[in-house]
One Martini backbone bead per residue (centre of mass of N, CA, C, O) as a GRO file, in nm:
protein
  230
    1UNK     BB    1   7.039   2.002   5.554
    2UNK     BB    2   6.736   1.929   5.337
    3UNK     BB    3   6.397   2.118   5.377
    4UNK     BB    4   6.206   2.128   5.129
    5UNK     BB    5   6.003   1.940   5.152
    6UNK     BB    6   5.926   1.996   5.463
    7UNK     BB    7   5.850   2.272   5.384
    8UNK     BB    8   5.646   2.218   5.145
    9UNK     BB    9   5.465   2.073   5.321
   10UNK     BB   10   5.398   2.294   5.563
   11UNK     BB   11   5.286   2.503   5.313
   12UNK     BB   12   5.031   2.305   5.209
   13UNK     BB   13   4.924   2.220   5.511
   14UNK     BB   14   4.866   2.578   5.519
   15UNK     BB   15   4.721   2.626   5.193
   16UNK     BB   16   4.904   2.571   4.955
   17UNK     BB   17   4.882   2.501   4.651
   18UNK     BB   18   5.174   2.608   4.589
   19UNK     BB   19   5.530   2.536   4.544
   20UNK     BB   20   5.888   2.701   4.521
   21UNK     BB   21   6.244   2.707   4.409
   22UNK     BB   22   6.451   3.011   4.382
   23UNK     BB   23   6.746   3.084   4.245
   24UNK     BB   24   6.898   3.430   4.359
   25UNK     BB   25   7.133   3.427   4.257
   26UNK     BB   26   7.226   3.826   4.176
   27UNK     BB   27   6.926   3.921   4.285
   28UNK     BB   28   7.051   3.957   4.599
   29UNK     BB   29   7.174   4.091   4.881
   30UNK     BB   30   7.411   3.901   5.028
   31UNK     BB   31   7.310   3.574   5.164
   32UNK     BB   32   7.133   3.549   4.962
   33UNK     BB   33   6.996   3.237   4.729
   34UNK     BB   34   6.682   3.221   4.831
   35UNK     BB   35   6.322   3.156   4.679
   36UNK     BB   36   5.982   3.131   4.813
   37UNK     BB   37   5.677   3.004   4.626
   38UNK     BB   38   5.343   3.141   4.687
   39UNK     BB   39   5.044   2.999   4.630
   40UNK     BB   40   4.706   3.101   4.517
   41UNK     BB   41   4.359   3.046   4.426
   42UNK     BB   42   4.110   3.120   4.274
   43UNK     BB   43   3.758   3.046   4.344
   44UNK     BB   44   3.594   2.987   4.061
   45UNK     BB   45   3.298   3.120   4.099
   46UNK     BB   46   3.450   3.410   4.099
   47UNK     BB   47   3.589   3.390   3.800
   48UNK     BB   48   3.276   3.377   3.655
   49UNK     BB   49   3.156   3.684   3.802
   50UNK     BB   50   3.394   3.865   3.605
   51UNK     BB   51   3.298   3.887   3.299
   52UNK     BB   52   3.176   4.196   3.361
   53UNK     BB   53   3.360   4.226   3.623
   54UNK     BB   54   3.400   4.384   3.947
   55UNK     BB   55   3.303   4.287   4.228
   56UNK     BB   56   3.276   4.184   4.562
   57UNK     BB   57   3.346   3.931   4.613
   58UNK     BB   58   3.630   3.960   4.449
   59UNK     BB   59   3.751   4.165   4.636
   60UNK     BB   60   3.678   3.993   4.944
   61UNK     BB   61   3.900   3.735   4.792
   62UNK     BB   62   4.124   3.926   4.787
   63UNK     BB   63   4.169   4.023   5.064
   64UNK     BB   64   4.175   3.712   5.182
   65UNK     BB   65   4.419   3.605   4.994
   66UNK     BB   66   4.655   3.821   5.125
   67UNK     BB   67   4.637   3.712   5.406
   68UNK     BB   68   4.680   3.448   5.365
   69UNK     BB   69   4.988   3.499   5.278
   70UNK     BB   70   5.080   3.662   5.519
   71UNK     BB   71   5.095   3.367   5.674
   72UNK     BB   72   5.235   3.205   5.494
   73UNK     BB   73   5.509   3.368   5.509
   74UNK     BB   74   5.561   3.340   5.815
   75UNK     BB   75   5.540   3.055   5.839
   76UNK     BB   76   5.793   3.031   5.663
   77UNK     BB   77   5.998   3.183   5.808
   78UNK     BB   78   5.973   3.062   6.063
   79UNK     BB   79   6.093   2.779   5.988
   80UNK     BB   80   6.371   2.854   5.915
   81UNK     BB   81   6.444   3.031   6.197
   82UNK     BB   82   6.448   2.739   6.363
   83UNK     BB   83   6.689   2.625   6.143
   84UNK     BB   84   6.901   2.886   6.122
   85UNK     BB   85   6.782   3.063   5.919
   86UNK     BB   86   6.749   3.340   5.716
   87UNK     BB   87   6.444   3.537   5.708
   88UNK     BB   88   6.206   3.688   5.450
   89UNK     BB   89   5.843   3.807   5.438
   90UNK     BB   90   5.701   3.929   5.138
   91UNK     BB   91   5.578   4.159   5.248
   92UNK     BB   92   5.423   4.501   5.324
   93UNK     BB   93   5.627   4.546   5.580
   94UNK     BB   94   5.923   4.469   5.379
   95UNK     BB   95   5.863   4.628   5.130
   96UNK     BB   96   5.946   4.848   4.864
   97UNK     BB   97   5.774   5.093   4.720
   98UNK     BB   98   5.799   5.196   4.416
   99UNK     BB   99   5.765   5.342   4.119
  100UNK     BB  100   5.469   5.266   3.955
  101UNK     BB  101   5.408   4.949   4.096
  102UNK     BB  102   5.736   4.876   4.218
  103UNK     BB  103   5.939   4.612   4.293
  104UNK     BB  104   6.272   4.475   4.367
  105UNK     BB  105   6.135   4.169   4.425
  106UNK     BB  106   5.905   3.970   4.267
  107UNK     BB  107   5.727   3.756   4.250
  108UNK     BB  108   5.738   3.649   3.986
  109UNK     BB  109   6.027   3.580   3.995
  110UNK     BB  110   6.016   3.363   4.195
  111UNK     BB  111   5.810   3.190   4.007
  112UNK     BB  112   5.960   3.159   3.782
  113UNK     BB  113   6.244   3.041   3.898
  114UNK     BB  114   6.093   2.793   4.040
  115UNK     BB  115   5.856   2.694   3.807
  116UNK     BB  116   5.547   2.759   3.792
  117UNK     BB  117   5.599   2.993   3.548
  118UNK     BB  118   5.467   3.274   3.306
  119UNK     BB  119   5.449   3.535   3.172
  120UNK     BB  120   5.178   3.770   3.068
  121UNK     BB  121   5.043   3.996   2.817
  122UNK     BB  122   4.922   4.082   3.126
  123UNK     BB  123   5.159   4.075   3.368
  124UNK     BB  124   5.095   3.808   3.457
  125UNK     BB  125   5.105   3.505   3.648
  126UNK     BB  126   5.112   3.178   3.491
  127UNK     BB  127   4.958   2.872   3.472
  128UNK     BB  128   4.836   2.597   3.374
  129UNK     BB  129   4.622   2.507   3.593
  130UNK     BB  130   4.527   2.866   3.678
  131UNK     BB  131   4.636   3.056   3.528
  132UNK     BB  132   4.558   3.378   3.690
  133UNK     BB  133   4.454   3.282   3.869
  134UNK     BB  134   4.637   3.431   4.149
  135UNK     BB  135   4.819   3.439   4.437
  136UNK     BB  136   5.133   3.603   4.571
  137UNK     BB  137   5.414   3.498   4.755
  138UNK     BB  138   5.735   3.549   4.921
  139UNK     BB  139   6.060   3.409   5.026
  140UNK     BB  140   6.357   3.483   5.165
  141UNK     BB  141   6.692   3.298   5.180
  142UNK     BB  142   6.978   3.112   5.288
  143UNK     BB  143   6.871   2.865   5.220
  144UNK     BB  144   6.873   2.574   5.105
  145UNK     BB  145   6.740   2.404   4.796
  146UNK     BB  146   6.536   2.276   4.549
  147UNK     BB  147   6.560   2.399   4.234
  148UNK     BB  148   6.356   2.515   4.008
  149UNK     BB  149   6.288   2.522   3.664
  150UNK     BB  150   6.358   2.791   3.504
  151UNK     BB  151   6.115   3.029   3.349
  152UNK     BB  152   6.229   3.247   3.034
  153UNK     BB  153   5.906   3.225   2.865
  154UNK     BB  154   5.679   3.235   2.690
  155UNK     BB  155   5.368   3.052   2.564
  156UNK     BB  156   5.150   3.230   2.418
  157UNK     BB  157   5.227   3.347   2.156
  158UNK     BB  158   4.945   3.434   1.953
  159UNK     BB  159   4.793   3.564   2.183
  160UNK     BB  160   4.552   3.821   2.292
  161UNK     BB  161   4.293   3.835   2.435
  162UNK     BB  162   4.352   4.020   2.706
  163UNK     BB  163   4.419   4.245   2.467
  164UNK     BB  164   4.164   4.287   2.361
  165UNK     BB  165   3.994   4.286   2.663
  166UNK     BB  166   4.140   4.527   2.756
  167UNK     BB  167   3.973   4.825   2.903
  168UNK     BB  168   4.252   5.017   2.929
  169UNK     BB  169   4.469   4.941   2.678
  170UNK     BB  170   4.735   4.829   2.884
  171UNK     BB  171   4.857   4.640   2.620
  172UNK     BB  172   5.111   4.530   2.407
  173UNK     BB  173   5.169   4.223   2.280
  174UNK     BB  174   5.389   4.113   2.408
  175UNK     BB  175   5.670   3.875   2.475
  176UNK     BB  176   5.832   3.779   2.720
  177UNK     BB  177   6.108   3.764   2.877
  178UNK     BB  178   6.390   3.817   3.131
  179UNK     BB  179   6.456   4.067   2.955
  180UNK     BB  180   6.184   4.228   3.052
  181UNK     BB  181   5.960   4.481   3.080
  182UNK     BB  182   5.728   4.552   3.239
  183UNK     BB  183   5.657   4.831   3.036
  184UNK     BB  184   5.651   4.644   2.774
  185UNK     BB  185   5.352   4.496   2.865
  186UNK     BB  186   5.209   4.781   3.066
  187UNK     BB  187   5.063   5.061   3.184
  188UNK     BB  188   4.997   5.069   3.507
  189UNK     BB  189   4.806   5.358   3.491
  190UNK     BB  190   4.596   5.253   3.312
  191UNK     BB  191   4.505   5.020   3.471
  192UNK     BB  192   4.443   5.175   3.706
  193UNK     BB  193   4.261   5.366   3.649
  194UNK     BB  194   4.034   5.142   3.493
  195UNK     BB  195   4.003   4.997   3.779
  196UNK     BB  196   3.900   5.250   3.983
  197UNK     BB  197   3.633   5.307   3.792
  198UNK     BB  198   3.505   5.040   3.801
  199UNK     BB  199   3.467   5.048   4.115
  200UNK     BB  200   3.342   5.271   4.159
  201UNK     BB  201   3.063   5.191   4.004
  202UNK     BB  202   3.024   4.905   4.155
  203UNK     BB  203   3.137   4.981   4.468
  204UNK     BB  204   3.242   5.298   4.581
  205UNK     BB  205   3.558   5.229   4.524
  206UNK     BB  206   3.900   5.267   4.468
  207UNK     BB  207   4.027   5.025   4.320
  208UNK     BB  208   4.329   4.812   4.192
  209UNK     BB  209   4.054   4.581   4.068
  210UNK     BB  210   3.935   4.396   3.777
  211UNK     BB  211   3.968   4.084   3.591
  212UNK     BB  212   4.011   4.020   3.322
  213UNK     BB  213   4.281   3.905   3.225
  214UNK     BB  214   4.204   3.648   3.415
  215UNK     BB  215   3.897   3.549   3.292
  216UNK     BB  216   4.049   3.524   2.961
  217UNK     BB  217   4.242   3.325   3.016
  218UNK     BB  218   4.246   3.002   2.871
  219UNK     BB  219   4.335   2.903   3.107
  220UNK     BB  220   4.163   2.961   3.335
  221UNK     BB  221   3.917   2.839   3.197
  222UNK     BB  222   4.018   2.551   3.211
  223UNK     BB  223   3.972   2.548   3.509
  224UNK     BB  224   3.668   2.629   3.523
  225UNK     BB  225   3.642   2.404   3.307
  226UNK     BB  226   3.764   2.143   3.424
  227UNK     BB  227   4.029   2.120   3.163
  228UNK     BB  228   4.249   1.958   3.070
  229UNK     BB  229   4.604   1.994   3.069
  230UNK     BB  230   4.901   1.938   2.887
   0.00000   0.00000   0.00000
């Protein structure tokens, strides 16, 4: 019995923006050979105030929305093993995070493979619909699903926005594709670097969030200024 539509109302009805299913064969070991991508939207209004840098509201909508995430990979992990089927929601408490702030299956890949989007010259994940502005989390599984169409090079094109944009110039103006290592895209250390520099200055403590390559991508400006992509 294939249960995609069943799973994506469910968490969809529990709050999640958008959801997608990425065929994981070879990219997992084990009887894994599915991926549930889940998305949330950061909030126009809190995007609009980080246009100088990152703020208290947005840290705490930040925290919020992680919250939100790790509730709703539980409770789609949880639906899938009611159903008979082994599933792991790749939280904090069950991911293993390497060196440089790499993990070994990224959400980002299960949402490019799900066709959510794709990864932009800022390193981060893209929608039509929400620009950067967005946080992920994944499901994997041996549940059959209906897999959507992997996106496999980014549409950036000659956009460099971001690029010129990022306080900590740690953006190579690379572009994407399946094949592009993340560190060919961005320097994970200068970013943080100067995300945490912001942070205490702003905030009075280091965290390693910034948000202006999030705020100033043309896509996310559509999203807060409610202007239709097509």
């Amino acid at each position: 019995m294939n249960y995609s539509m069943e799973l994506k109302d469910f968490l969809l009805h529990k709050g999640a923006a958008e959801v997608g299913f990425a065929n994981l064969s070879g990219l997992v070991a084990g009887k894994i050979t599915s991926g549930v991508s889940i998305l949330l939207c950061l909030p126009k209004d809190v995007v609009k105030s980080i246009s100088d840098g990152p703020n208290e509201a947005y840290y705490q909508q930040y925290l919020t929305l992680n919250d939100k995430l790790i509730k709703l990979a539980k409770l789609g992990a949880d639906f899938i093993r009611a159903k008979g089927y082994e599933a792991t929601a790749q939280i904090p408490t069950t991911i293993a995070r390497l060196e440089n702030y790499r993990t070994e299956l990224p959400h980002k890949t299960v949402a490019t493979r799900a066709g959510l989007g794709w990864i932009g010259k800022s390193a981060l994940f893209v929608t039509k619909e929400y620009g950067s502005a967005i946080r992920l989390t994944s499901i994997v599984t041996d549940m059959k699903l209906d897999y959507g169409t992997p996106i496999n090079k980014s549409i950036c094109g000659s956009c460099n926005i971001c690029v010129d944009a990022c306080p900590g110039k740690a953006l190579s103006g690379k572009l994407w594709d399946v094949e592009t290592d993340r560190d060919e895209l961005f320097d994970a250390i200068k970013c943080s670097t100067k995300a945490k520099q912001l942070t205490l200055e702003r905030l009075g403590e280091e965290v390693t969030i910034c948000g202006k390559c999030i705020e100033i991508c043309p896509y996310t400006q559509k999203y807060i200024k409610d202007i239709a992509v097509e």
